[in-house]
PDB file of C-alpha atoms in Angstrom:
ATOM      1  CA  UNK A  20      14.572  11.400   6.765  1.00  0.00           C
ATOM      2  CA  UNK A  21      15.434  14.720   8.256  1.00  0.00           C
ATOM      3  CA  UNK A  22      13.270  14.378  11.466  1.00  0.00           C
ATOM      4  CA  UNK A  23      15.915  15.849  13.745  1.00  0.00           C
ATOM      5  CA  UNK A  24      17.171  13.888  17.051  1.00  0.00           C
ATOM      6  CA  UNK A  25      15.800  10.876  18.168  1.00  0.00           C
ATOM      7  CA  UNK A  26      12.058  11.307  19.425  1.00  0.00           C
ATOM      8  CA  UNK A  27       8.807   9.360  19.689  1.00  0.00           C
ATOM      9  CA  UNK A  28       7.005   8.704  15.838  1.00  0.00           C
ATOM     10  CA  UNK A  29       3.486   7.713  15.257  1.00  0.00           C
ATOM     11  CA  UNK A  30       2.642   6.028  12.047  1.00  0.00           C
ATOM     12  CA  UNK A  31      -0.776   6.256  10.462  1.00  0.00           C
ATOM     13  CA  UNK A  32      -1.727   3.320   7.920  1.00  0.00           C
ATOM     14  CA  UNK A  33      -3.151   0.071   7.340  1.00  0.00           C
ATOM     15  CA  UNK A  34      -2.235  -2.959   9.888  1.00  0.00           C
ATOM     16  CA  UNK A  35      -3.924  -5.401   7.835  1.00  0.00           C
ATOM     17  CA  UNK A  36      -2.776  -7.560   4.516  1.00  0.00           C
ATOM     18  CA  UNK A  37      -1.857  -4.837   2.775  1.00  0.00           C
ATOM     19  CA  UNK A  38       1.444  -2.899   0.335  1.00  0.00           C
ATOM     20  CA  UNK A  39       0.923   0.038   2.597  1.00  0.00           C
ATOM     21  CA  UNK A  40       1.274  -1.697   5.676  1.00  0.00           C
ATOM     22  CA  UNK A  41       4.744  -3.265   4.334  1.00  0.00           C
ATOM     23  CA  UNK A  42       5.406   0.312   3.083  1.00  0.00           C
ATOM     24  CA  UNK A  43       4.969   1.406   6.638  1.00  0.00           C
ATOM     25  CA  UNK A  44       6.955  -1.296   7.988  1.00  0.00           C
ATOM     26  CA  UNK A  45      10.010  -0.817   5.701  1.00  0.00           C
ATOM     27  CA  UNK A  46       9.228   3.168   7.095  1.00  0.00           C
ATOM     28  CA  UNK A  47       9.930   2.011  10.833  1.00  0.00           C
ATOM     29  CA  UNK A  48      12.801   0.240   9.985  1.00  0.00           C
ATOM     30  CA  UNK A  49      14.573   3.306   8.603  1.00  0.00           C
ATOM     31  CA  UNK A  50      13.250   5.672  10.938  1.00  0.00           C
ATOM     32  CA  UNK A  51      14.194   3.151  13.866  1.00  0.00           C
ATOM     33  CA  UNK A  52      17.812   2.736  12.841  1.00  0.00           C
ATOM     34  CA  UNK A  53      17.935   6.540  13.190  1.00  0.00           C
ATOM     35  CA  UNK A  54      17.055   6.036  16.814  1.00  0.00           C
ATOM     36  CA  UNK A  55      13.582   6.997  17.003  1.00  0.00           C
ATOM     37  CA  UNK A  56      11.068   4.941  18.555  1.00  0.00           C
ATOM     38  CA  UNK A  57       8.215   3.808  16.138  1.00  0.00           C
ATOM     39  CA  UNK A  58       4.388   3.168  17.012  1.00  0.00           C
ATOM     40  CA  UNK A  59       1.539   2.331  14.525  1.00  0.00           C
ATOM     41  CA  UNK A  60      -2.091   3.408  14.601  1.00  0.00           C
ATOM     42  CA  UNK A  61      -4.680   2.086  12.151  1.00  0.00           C
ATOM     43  CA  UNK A  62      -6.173   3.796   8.745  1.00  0.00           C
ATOM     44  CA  UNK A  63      -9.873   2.956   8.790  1.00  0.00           C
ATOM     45  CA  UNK A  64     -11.199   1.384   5.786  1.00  0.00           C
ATOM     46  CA  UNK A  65     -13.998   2.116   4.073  1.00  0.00           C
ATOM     47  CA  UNK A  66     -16.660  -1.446   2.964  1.00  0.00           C
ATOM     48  CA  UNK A  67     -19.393  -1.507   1.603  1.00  0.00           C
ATOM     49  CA  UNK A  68     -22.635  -2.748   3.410  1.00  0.00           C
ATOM     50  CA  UNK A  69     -25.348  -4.861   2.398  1.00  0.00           C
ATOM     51  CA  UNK A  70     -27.489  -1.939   1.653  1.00  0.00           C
ATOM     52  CA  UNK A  71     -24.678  -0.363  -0.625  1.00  0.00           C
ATOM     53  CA  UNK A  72     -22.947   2.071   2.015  1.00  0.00           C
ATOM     54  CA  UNK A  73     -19.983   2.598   2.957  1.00  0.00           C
ATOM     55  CA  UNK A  74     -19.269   1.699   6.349  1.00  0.00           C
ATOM     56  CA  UNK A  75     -16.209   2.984   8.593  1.00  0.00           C
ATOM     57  CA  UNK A  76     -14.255  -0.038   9.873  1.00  0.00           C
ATOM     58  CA  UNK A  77     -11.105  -1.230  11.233  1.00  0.00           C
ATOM     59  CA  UNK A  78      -9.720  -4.280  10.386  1.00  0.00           C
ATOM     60  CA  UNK A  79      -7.569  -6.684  12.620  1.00  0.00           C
ATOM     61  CA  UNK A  80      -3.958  -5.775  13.137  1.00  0.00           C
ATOM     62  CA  UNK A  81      -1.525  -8.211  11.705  1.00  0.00           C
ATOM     63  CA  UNK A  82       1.170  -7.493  14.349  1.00  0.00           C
ATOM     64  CA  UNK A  83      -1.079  -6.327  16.864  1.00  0.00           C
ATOM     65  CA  UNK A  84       1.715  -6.192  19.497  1.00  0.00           C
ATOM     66  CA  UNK A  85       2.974  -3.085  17.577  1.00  0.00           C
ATOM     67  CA  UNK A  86      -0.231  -1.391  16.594  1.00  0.00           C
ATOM     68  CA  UNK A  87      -2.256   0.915  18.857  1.00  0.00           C
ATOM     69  CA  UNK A  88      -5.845   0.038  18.738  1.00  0.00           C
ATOM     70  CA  UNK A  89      -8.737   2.521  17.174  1.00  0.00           C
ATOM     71  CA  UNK A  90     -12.205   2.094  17.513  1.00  0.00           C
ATOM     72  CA  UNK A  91     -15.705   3.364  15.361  1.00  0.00           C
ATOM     73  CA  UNK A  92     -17.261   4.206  18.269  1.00  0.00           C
ATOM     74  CA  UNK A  93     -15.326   7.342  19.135  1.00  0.00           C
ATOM     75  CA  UNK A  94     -13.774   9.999  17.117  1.00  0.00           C
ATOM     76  CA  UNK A  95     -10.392   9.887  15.128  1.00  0.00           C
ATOM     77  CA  UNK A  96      -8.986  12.562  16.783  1.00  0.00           C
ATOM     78  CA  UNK A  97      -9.994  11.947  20.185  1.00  0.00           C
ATOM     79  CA  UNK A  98      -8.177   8.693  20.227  1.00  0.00           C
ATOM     80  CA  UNK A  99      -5.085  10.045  18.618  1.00  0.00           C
ATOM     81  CA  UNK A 100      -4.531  13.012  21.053  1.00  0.00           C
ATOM     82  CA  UNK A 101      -4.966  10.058  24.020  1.00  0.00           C
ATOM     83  CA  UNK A 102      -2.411   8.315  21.837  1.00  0.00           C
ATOM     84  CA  UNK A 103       0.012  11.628  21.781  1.00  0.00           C
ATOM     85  CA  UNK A 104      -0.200  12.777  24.913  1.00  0.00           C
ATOM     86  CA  UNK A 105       0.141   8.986  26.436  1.00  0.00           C
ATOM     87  CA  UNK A 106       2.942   8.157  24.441  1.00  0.00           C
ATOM     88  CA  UNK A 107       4.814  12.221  23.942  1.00  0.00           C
ATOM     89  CA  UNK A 108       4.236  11.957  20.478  1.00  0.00           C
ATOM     90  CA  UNK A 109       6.665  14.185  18.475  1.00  0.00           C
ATOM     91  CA  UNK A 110       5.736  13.587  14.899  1.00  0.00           C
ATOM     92  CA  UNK A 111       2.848  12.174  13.380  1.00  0.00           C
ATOM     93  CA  UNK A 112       3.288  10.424  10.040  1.00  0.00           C
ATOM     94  CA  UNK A 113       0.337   9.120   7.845  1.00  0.00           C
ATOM     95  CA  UNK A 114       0.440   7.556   4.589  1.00  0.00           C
ATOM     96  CA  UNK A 115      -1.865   8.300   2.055  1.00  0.00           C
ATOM     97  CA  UNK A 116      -4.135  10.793   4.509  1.00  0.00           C
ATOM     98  CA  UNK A 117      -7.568  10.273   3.149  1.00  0.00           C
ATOM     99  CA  UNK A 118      -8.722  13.572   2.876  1.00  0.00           C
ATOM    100  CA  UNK A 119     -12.176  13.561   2.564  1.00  0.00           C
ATOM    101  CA  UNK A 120     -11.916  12.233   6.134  1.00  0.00           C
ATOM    102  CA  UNK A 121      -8.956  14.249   7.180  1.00  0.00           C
ATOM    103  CA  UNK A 122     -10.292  16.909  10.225  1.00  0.00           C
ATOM    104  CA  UNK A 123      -8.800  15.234  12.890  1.00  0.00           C
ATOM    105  CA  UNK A 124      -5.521  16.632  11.115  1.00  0.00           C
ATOM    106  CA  UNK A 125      -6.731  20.611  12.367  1.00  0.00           C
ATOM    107  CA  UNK A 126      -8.044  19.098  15.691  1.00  0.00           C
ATOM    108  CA  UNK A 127      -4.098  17.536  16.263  1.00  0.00           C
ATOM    109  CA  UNK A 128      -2.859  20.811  15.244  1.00  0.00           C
ATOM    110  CA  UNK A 129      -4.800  23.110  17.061  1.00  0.00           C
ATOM    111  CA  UNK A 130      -4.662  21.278  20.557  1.00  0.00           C
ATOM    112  CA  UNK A 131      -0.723  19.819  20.430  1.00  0.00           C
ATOM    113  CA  UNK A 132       2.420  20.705  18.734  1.00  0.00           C
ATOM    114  CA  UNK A 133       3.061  17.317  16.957  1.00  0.00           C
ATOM    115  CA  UNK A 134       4.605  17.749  14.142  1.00  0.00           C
ATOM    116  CA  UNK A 135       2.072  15.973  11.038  1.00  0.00           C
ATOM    117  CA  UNK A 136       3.639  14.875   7.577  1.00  0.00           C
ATOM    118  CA  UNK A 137       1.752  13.290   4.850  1.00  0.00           C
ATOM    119  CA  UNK A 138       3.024  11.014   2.480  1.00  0.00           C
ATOM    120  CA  UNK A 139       0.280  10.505  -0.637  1.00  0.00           C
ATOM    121  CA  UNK A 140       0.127   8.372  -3.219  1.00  0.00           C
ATOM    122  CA  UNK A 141      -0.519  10.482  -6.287  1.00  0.00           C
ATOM    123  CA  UNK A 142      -3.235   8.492  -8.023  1.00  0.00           C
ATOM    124  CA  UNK A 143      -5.539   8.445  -5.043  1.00  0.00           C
ATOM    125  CA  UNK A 144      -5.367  12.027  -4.224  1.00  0.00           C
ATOM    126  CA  UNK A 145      -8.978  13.838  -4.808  1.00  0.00           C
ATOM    127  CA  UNK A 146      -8.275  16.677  -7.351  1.00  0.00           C
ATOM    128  CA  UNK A 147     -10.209  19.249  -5.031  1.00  0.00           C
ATOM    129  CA  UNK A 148      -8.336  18.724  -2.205  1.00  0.00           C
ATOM    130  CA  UNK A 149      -5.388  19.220  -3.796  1.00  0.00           C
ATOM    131  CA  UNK A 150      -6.598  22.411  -5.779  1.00  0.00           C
ATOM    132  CA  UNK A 151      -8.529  23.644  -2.915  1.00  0.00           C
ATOM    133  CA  UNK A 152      -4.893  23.549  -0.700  1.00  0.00           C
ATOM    134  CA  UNK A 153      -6.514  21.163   2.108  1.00  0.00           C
ATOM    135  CA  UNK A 154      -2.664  19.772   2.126  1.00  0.00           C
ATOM    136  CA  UNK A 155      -0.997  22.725   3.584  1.00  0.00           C
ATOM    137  CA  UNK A 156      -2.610  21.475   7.247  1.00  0.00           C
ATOM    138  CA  UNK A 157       1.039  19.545   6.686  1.00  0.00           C
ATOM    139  CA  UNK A 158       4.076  20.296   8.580  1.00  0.00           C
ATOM    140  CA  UNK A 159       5.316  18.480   5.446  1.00  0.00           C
ATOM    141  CA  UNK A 160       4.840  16.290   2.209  1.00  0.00           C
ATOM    142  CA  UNK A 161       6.790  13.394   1.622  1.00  0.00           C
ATOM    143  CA  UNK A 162       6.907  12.517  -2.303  1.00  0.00           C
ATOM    144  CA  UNK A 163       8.228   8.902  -2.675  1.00  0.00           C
ATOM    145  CA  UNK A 164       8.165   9.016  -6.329  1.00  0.00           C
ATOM    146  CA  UNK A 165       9.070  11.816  -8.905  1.00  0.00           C
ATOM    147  CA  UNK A 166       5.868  12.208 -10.252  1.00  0.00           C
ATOM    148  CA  UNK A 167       4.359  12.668  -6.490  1.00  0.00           C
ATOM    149  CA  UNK A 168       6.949  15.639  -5.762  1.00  0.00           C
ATOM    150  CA  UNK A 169       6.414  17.338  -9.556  1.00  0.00           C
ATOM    151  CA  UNK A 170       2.747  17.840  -8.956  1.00  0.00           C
ATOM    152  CA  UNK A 171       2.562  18.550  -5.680  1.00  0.00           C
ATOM    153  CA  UNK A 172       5.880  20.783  -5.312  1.00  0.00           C
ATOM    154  CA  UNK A 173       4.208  23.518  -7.772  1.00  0.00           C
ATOM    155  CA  UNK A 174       1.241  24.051  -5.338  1.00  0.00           C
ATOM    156  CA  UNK A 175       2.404  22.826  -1.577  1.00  0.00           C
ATOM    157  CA  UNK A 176       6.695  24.119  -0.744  1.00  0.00           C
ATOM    158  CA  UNK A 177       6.552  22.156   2.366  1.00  0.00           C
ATOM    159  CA  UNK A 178       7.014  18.690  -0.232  1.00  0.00           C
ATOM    160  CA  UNK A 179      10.009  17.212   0.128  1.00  0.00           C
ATOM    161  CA  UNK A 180      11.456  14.471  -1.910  1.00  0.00           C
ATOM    162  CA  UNK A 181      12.075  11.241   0.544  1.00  0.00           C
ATOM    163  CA  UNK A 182      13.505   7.632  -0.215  1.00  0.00           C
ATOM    164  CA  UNK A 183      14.179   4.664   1.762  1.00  0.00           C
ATOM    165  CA  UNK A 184      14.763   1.182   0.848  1.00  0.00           C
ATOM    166  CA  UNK A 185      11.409  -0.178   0.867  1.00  0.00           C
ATOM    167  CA  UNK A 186      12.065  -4.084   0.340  1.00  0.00           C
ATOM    168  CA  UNK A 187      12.312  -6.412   2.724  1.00  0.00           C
ATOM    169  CA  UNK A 188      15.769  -8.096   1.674  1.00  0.00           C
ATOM    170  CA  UNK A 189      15.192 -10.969   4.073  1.00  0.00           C
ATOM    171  CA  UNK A 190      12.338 -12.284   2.109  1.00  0.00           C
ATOM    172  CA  UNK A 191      13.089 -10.740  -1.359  1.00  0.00           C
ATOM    173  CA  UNK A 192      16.845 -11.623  -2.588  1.00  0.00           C
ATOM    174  CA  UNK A 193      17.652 -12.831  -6.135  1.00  0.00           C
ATOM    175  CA  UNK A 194      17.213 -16.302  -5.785  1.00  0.00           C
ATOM    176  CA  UNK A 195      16.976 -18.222  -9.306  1.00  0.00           C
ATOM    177  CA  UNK A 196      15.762 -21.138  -9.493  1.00  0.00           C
ATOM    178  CA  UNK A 197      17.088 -23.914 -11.624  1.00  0.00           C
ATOM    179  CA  UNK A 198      14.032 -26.259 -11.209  1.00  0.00           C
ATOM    180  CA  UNK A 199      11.353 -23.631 -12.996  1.00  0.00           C
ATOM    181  CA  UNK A 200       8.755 -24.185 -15.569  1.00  0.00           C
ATOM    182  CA  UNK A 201      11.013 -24.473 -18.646  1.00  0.00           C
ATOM    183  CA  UNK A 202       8.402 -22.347 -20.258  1.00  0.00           C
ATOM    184  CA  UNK A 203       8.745 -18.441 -20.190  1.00  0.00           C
ATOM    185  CA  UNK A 204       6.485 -17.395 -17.175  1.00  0.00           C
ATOM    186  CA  UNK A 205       4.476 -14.462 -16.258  1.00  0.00           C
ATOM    187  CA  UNK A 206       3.228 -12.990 -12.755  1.00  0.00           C
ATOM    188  CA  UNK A 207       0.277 -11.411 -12.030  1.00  0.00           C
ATOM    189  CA  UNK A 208      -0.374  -9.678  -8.935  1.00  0.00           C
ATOM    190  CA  UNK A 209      -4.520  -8.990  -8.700  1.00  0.00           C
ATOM    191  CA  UNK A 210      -6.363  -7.236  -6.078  1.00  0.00           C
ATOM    192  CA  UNK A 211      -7.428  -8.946  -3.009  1.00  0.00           C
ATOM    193  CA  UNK A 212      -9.943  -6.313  -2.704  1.00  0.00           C
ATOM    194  CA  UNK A 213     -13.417  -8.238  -3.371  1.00  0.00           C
ATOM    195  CA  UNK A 214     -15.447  -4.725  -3.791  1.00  0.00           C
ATOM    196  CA  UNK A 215     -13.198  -3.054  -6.542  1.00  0.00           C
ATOM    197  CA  UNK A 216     -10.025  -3.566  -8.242  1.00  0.00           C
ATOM    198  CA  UNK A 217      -7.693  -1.172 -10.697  1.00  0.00           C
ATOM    199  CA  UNK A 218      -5.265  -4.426 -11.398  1.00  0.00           C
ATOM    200  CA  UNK A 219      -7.123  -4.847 -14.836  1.00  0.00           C
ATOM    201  CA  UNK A 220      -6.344  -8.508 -14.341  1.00  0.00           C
ATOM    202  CA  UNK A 221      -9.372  -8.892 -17.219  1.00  0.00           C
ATOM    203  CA  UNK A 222      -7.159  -7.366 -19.635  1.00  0.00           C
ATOM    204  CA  UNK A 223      -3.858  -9.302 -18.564  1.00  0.00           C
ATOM    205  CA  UNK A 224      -6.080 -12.568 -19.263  1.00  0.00           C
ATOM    206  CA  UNK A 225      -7.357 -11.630 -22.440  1.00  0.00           C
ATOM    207  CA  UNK A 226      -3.686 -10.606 -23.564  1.00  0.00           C
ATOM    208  CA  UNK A 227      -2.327 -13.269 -22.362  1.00  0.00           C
ATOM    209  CA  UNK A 228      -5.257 -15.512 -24.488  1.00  0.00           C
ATOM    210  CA  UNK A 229      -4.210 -14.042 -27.437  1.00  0.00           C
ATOM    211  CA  UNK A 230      -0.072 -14.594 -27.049  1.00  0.00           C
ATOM    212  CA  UNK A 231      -1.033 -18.556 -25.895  1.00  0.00           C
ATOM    213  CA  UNK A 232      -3.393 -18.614 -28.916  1.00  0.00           C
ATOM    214  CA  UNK A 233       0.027 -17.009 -31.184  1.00  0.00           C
ATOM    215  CA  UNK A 234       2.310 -19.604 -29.441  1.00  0.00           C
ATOM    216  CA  UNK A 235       0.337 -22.439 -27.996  1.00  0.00           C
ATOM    217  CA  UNK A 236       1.734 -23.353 -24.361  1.00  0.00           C
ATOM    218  CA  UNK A 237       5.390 -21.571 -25.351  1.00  0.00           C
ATOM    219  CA  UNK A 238       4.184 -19.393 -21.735  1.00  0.00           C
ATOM    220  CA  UNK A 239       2.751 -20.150 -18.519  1.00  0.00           C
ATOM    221  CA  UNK A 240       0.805 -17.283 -16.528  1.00  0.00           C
ATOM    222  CA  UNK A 241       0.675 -17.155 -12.770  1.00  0.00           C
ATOM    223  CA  UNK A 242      -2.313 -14.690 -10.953  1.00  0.00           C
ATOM    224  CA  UNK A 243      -2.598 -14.443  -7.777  1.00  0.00           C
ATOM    225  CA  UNK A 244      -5.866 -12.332  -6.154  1.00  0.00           C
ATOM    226  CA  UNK A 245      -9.443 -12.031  -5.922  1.00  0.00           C
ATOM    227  CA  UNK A 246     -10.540 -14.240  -9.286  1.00  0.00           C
ATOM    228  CA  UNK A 247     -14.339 -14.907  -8.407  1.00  0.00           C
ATOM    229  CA  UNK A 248     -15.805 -12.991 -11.932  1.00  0.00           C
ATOM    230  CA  UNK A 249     -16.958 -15.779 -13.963  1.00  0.00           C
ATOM    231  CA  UNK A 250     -15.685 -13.993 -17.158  1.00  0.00           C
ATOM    232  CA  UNK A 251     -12.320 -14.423 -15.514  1.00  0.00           C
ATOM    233  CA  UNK A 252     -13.145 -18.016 -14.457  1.00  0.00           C
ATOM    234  CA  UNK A 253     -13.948 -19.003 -18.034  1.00  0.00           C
ATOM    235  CA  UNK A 254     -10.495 -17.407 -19.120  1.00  0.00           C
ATOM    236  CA  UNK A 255      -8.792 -19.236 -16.458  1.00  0.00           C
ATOM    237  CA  UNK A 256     -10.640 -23.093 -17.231  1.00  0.00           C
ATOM    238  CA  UNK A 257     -10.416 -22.980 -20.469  1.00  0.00           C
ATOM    239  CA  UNK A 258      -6.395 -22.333 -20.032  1.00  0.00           C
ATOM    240  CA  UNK A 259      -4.259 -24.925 -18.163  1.00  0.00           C
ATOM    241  CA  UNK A 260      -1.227 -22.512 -18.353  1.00  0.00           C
ATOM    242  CA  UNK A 261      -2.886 -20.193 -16.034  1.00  0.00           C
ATOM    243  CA  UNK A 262      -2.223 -21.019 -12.536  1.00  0.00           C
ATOM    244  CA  UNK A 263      -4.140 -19.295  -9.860  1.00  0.00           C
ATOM    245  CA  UNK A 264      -4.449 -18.782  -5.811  1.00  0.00           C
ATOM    246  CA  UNK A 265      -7.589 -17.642  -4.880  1.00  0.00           C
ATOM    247  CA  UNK A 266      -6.391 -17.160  -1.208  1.00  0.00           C
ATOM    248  CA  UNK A 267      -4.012 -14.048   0.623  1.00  0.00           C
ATOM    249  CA  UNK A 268      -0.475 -15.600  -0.132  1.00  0.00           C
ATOM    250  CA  UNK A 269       2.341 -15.107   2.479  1.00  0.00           C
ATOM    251  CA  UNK A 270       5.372 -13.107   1.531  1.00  0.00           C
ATOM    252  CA  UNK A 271       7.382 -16.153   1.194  1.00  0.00           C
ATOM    253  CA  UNK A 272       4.987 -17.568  -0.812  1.00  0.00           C
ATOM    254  CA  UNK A 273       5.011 -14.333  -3.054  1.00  0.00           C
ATOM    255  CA  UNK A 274       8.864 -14.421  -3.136  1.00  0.00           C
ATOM    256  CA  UNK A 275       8.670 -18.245  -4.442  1.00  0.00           C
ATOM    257  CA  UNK A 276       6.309 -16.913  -7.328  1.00  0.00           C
ATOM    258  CA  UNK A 277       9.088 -14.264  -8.613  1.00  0.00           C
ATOM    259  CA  UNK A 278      11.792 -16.775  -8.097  1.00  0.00           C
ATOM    260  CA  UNK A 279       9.998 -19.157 -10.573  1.00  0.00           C
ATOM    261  CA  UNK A 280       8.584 -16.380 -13.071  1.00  0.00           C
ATOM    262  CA  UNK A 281      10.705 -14.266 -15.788  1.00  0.00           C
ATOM    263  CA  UNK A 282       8.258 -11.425 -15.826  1.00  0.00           C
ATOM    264  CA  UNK A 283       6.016  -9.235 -13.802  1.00  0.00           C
ATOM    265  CA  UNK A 284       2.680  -8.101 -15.971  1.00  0.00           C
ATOM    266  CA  UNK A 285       1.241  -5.166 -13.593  1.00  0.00           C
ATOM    267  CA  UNK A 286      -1.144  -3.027 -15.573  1.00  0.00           C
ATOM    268  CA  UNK A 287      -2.244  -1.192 -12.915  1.00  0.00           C
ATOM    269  CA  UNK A 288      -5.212   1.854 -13.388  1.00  0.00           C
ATOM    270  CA  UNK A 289      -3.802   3.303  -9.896  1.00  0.00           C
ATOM    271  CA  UNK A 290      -1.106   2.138  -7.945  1.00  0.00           C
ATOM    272  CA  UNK A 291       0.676   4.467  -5.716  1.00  0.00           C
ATOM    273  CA  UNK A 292       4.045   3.439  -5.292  1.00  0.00           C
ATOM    274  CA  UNK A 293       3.812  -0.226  -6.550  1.00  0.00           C
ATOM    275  CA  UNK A 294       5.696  -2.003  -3.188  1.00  0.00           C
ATOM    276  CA  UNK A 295       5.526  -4.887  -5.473  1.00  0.00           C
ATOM    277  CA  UNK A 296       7.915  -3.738  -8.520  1.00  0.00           C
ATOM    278  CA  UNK A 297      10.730  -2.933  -6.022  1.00  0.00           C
ATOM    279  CA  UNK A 298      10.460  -6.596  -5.082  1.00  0.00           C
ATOM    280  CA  UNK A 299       9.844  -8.035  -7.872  1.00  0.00           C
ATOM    281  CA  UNK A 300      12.971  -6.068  -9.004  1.00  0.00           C
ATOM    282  CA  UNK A 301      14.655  -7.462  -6.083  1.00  0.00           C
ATOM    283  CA  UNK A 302      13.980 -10.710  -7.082  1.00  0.00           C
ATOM    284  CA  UNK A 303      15.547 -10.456 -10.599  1.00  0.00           C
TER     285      UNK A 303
END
């Protein structure tokens, strides 16, 4: 990871149900067998109200023994200089910076000399931002995929190219299972997100439609995620193949899915990194 000696990390990202939190765990167990010592702080997220805005929020840590708490009611980077300066916080690392949102990033520079790297997932980053050079507030850029370090490595030299294993082997091993659905079986992984998804899970049910109405119940189909749409509902009844969870599934529960399925369907508008590939992949 090339962050020098041991020292005191802060990691910025979501703490709730989430493939960047998991991202940022698999993070803190790299960084932490290098010897440095790893807190989190919360991304806020951004939900929409009952009068159509978008309201700043927090939502509840799932390890809160490891998170630092943030709050609305004061400013970003008020709480993370406390957080610094509390804790001697050498480098600051936050994943997928939203930028539109981003000024506590000056504020941290100007008033400390924590060292700040971003690591952005390419599909999510605002085009003007990125033409307009709002990046180069980095120390530096970590690019976890090619792609990532092409575009940005033409505009920003402080992007470095940085891989780590990001599957949790303990949970995600190859694990076939000789008591599957004899018929060939796909996965799809929707969005949990009840606001907005870029899963396209409408599409992978109309595809797969057409394939069971080519070869009638030669496949199964398993989707898990947000599936509330009636359109999607109708797909769903009228299809006793498909097997749904309408409910957040643990990661053993997720692992037990691949271990029973031949293929992953993930037709994805945006997807950063795709934390789910490498385990599917891990899975076999």
């Amino acid at each position: 990871m090339n962050l020098g000696s041991p020292h005191n990390v802060l990691i910025k990202t979501y703490v709730h149900e989430s493939g960047l939190w998991y991202l940022a765990l698999s993070l803190a167990e790299q960084l932490e067998s290098e010897g440095h010592q790893i807190k989190f702080v919360p991304k806020a997220k951004y939900v929409k109200d009952d009068l159509g805005l978008y309201r700043k929020t927090y939502f509840p840590a799932i390890q809160p023994n490891r998170v630092l708490p943030m709050s609305i009611e004061y400013s970003t980077s008020v709480q993370l200089l406390r957080y610094i300066h509390q804790h001697k916080i050498e480098t600051l690392i936050s994943l997928e910076t939203m930028m539109e949102s981003a000024s506590w990033v000056n504020e941290i520079k100007r008033r400390t000399r924590t060292q700040i790297i971003d690591i952005p997932m390419l599909e999510w980053v605002t085009p003007r931002f990125f033409k307009g050079g709002n990046y180069n507030q980095f120390d530096k850029i970590w690019a976890i995929t090619n792609q990532t370090y092409n575009v940005f490595r033409k505009k920003y030299p402080q992007t470095e190219k940085v891989e780590w294993d990001f599957v949790d082997h303990n949970i995600f091993s190859y694990d076939p299972n000789p008591f599957g659905q004899p018929e060939f079986s796909f996965y799809h992984q929707g969005s949990l997100n009840l606001e907005h998804s870029s899963k396209n899970t409408d599409l992978v049910l109309l595809a797969f439609e057409k394939l069971d109405e080519e070869f009638p119940k030669k496949t199964r189909m398993i989707v898990t995620g947000n599936l509330t749409d009636p359109s999607l509902r109708s797909i769903v009844n009228r299809h006793p193949n498909i097997k749904t969870y309408d409910r957040v599934l643990s990661r053993q529960e997720i692992a037990n899915i691949y271990s029973i399925t031949n293929c992953v369907v993930a037709p994805s508008s945006r997807e950063g990194l795709s934390l789910s590939l490498f385990e599917a992949r891990a899975c076999g």
